[in-house]
mmCIF file of C-alpha atoms in Angstrom:
data_model
loop_
_atom_site.group_PDB
_atom_site.id
_atom_site.type_symbol
_atom_site.label_atom_id
_atom_site.label_comp_id
_atom_site.label_asym_id
_atom_site.label_seq_id
_atom_site.Cartn_x
_atom_site.Cartn_y
_atom_site.Cartn_z
ATOM 1 C CA MET Z 4 66.056 -55.855 -8.908
ATOM 2 C CA GLU Z 5 63.433 -55.116 -11.041
ATOM 3 C CA GLN Z 6 60.181 -54.345 -8.561
ATOM 4 C CA THR Z 7 56.654 -55.916 -9.611
ATOM 5 C CA VAL Z 8 54.163 -53.589 -10.299
ATOM 6 C CA ARG Z 9 50.353 -54.533 -8.806
ATOM 7 C CA TRP Z 10 48.246 -53.003 -11.181
ATOM 8 C CA LEU Z 11 44.773 -52.186 -10.195
ATOM 9 C CA THR Z 12 41.869 -54.610 -10.800
ATOM 10 C CA ALA Z 13 39.144 -53.170 -12.811
ATOM 11 C CA GLU Z 14 37.168 -52.989 -9.696
ATOM 12 C CA GLU Z 15 40.074 -51.153 -7.997
ATOM 13 C CA GLN Z 16 40.758 -49.058 -10.912
ATOM 14 C CA HIS Z 17 37.055 -48.382 -11.294
ATOM 15 C CA ALA Z 18 36.623 -47.126 -7.585
ATOM 16 C CA TRP Z 19 39.774 -45.124 -7.667
ATOM 17 C CA ARG Z 20 39.298 -43.358 -10.983
ATOM 18 C CA SER Z 21 35.587 -42.850 -9.612
ATOM 19 C CA PHE Z 22 36.841 -41.324 -6.137
ATOM 20 C CA VAL Z 23 39.404 -38.998 -8.174
ATOM 21 C CA ARG Z 24 36.367 -37.552 -10.625
ATOM 22 C CA MET Z 25 33.909 -37.156 -7.607
ATOM 23 C CA HIS Z 26 36.687 -35.311 -5.754
ATOM 24 C CA GLU Z 27 37.743 -33.035 -8.554
ATOM 25 C CA ARG Z 28 34.372 -32.326 -9.466
ATOM 26 C CA LEU Z 29 33.706 -31.633 -6.310
ATOM 27 C CA MET Z 30 36.260 -29.228 -5.442
ATOM 28 C CA GLY Z 31 35.671 -27.745 -8.404
ATOM 29 C CA ARG Z 32 32.408 -26.750 -8.048
ATOM 30 C CA LEU Z 33 32.736 -25.834 -4.441
ATOM 31 C CA SER Z 34 36.024 -23.617 -5.469
ATOM 32 C CA ARG Z 35 33.818 -21.838 -8.212
ATOM 33 C CA LEU Z 36 31.030 -21.149 -5.579
ATOM 34 C CA LEU Z 37 33.160 -19.905 -3.037
ATOM 35 C CA GLN Z 38 34.927 -17.410 -5.660
ATOM 36 C CA ALA Z 39 31.673 -16.348 -7.390
ATOM 37 C CA GLU Z 40 29.509 -15.981 -4.592
ATOM 38 C CA SER Z 41 31.924 -14.647 -1.172
ATOM 39 C CA ASN Z 42 34.609 -13.288 -3.515
ATOM 40 C CA VAL Z 43 37.200 -15.875 -1.395
ATOM 41 C CA SER Z 44 39.576 -18.348 -3.092
ATOM 42 C CA PRO Z 45 39.886 -21.853 -2.214
ATOM 43 C CA ALA Z 46 43.682 -21.181 -0.679
ATOM 44 C CA ASP Z 47 42.039 -18.076 1.612
ATOM 45 C CA PHE Z 48 39.213 -20.155 2.430
ATOM 46 C CA ALA Z 49 41.408 -23.637 3.503
ATOM 47 C CA VAL Z 50 43.930 -20.997 5.681
ATOM 48 C CA LEU Z 51 41.134 -19.382 7.532
ATOM 49 C CA VAL Z 52 39.394 -22.625 7.910
ATOM 50 C CA GLU Z 53 42.857 -23.879 9.581
ATOM 51 C CA LEU Z 54 42.751 -20.600 11.727
ATOM 52 C CA THR Z 55 39.519 -20.614 13.316
ATOM 53 C CA ASP Z 56 39.860 -24.319 13.825
ATOM 54 C CA VAL Z 57 41.878 -23.105 17.532
ATOM 55 C CA PRO Z 58 40.676 -21.012 19.944
ATOM 56 C CA ASP Z 59 43.072 -18.331 19.687
ATOM 57 C CA GLY Z 60 43.016 -18.127 15.871
ATOM 58 C CA ARG Z 61 46.916 -18.700 15.380
ATOM 59 C CA ARG Z 62 48.851 -21.474 14.142
ATOM 60 C CA ARG Z 63 52.566 -22.210 14.179
ATOM 61 C CA PHE Z 64 53.548 -21.184 9.740
ATOM 62 C CA LEU Z 65 55.314 -24.599 9.408
ATOM 63 C CA ASP Z 66 52.462 -26.646 11.461
ATOM 64 C CA LEU Z 67 49.928 -24.666 9.064
ATOM 65 C CA ALA Z 68 51.714 -25.412 5.686
ATOM 66 C CA ARG Z 69 51.725 -29.465 6.985
ATOM 67 C CA ALA Z 70 48.030 -29.295 7.790
ATOM 68 C CA LEU Z 71 47.307 -28.210 4.261
ATOM 69 C CA GLU Z 72 50.421 -30.045 2.479
ATOM 70 C CA TRP Z 73 51.705 -27.119 0.964
ATOM 71 C CA GLU Z 74 55.324 -26.453 0.539
ATOM 72 C CA LYS Z 75 56.750 -24.055 2.605
ATOM 73 C CA SER Z 76 57.277 -21.198 -0.485
ATOM 74 C CA ARG Z 77 53.585 -21.389 -1.702
ATOM 75 C CA MET Z 78 52.842 -20.756 2.197
ATOM 76 C CA SER Z 79 54.821 -18.025 2.301
ATOM 77 C CA HIS Z 80 53.903 -16.487 -0.683
ATOM 78 C CA HIS Z 81 50.171 -17.052 -0.174
ATOM 79 C CA ILE Z 82 50.327 -15.684 3.699
ATOM 80 C CA ALA Z 83 51.889 -12.508 2.232
ATOM 81 C CA ARG Z 84 49.052 -11.904 -0.260
ATOM 82 C CA MET Z 85 46.588 -12.240 2.641
ATOM 83 C CA VAL Z 86 48.565 -10.352 5.184
ATOM 84 C CA LYS Z 87 48.475 -7.541 1.799
ATOM 85 C CA ARG Z 88 44.722 -7.817 2.128
ATOM 86 C CA GLY Z 89 44.492 -7.924 5.881
ATOM 87 C CA LEU Z 90 42.799 -11.074 6.190
ATOM 88 C CA VAL Z 91 46.150 -12.452 8.477
ATOM 89 C CA VAL Z 92 49.002 -10.917 10.308
ATOM 90 C CA ARG Z 93 52.415 -12.728 10.718
ATOM 91 C CA ASP Z 94 53.534 -12.845 14.500
ATOM 92 C CA GLU Z 95 56.968 -13.542 15.097
ATOM 93 C CA CYS Z 96 57.849 -16.454 17.897
ATOM 94 C CA PRO Z 97 59.735 -14.860 20.726
ATOM 95 C CA GLU Z 98 60.879 -18.307 21.865
ATOM 96 C CA ASP Z 99 62.084 -19.365 18.356
ATOM 97 C CA GLY Z 100 63.556 -16.767 16.367
ATOM 98 C CA ARG Z 101 63.121 -18.768 13.137
ATOM 99 C CA GLY Z 102 59.298 -19.617 13.643
ATOM 100 C CA ALA Z 103 56.553 -17.487 13.406
ATOM 101 C CA PHE Z 104 52.523 -17.476 13.765
ATOM 102 C CA VAL Z 105 49.862 -16.832 11.499
ATOM 103 C CA VAL Z 106 47.090 -15.067 13.146
ATOM 104 C CA ILE Z 107 43.982 -14.223 11.823
ATOM 105 C CA THR Z 108 42.599 -10.896 12.120
ATOM 106 C CA ASP Z 109 39.102 -9.515 12.344
ATOM 107 C CA GLU Z 110 38.746 -8.902 8.706
ATOM 108 C CA GLY Z 111 39.717 -12.618 7.855
ATOM 109 C CA ARG Z 112 37.175 -13.511 10.522
ATOM 110 C CA ALA Z 113 34.525 -11.451 9.189
ATOM 111 C CA MET Z 114 35.401 -13.254 5.426
ATOM 112 C CA ILE Z 115 35.091 -16.642 6.568
ATOM 113 C CA GLU Z 116 31.605 -15.765 8.432
ATOM 114 C CA ALA Z 117 30.301 -14.406 5.420
ATOM 115 C CA ALA Z 118 31.380 -17.219 3.451
ATOM 116 C CA ALA Z 119 30.764 -20.372 5.617
ATOM 117 C CA PRO Z 120 26.686 -20.262 5.489
ATOM 118 C CA ARG Z 121 27.000 -20.873 1.578
ATOM 119 C CA HIS Z 122 29.877 -23.039 1.948
ATOM 120 C CA VAL Z 123 28.211 -25.503 4.185
ATOM 121 C CA GLU Z 124 24.839 -24.960 2.162
ATOM 122 C CA ALA Z 125 26.841 -25.979 -1.065
ATOM 123 C CA VAL Z 126 28.442 -29.181 1.096
ATOM 124 C CA ARG Z 127 24.954 -30.397 1.941
ATOM 125 C CA GLU Z 128 23.541 -29.741 -1.389
ATOM 126 C CA LEU Z 129 26.230 -31.395 -3.911
ATOM 127 C CA PHE Z 130 27.264 -33.890 -1.244
ATOM 128 C CA LEU Z 131 25.581 -34.832 1.963
ATOM 129 C CA ASP Z 132 22.278 -35.059 0.487
ATOM 130 C CA ASN Z 133 23.545 -37.322 -2.194
ATOM 131 C CA VAL Z 134 24.721 -40.104 0.927
ATOM 132 C CA THR Z 135 22.823 -42.019 3.350
ATOM 133 C CA PRO Z 136 23.927 -41.847 6.496
ATOM 134 C CA ALA Z 137 25.363 -45.318 7.024
ATOM 135 C CA GLU Z 138 27.473 -44.422 3.557
ATOM 136 C CA LEU Z 139 29.042 -40.980 5.369
ATOM 137 C CA ARG Z 140 29.901 -43.224 8.510
ATOM 138 C CA LEU Z 141 31.865 -45.639 6.265
ATOM 139 C CA LEU Z 142 33.573 -42.994 4.327
ATOM 140 C CA ALA Z 143 34.730 -41.071 7.324
ATOM 141 C CA ARG Z 144 36.059 -44.368 8.453
ATOM 142 C CA ILE Z 145 37.681 -45.364 5.128
ATOM 143 C CA SER Z 146 39.223 -41.411 4.919
ATOM 144 C CA GLU Z 147 40.016 -41.427 8.578
ATOM 145 C CA ARG Z 148 42.328 -44.884 7.829
ATOM 146 C CA VAL Z 149 43.836 -43.560 4.928
ATOM 147 C CA VAL Z 150 44.716 -40.297 6.736
ATOM 148 C CA GLU Z 151 46.318 -42.319 9.744
ATOM 149 C CA LYS Z 152 48.408 -44.198 7.096
ATOM 150 C CA LEU Z 153 49.942 -41.029 5.385
ATOM 151 C CA ASP Z 154 50.347 -39.479 8.669
ATOM 152 C CA GLU Z 155 52.674 -42.408 9.581
ATOM 153 C CA GLU Z 156 55.049 -42.026 6.567
ATOM 154 C CA PRO Z 157 55.374 -38.307 6.056
ATOM 155 C CA ALA Z 158 56.310 -37.260 2.548
#
């Protein structure tokens, strides 16, 4: 049975492509700034942000992979590189022999604390200063609704 394609209208296509272009350009610029000014890769920054968002700085390996939308193998390789550089440690989970935690180290905290002020400044300069408070609230509502829908239907 053939499925009918719901092609995008001109307005939908314009909105979608504008959103994608903005996201790609914004993330590219933020990534280059992080790397150049703080010597932090975007992937390292993403992991460190996830770890500093929890009080004890530790997340289950698979929960971290899910939060970042990374495949298990990518997460494993990246965490191994971060361990070698002293930014995180792997801590085996005593209750679950197969599970492990990723824990931020003092070096990892120092790295993100050094990078965060410039990152926030860039987010403000490149994004927040270019939208109104009402637009920002609307964008937050739209983003939350789309993420809720994505969470209902995990990949």
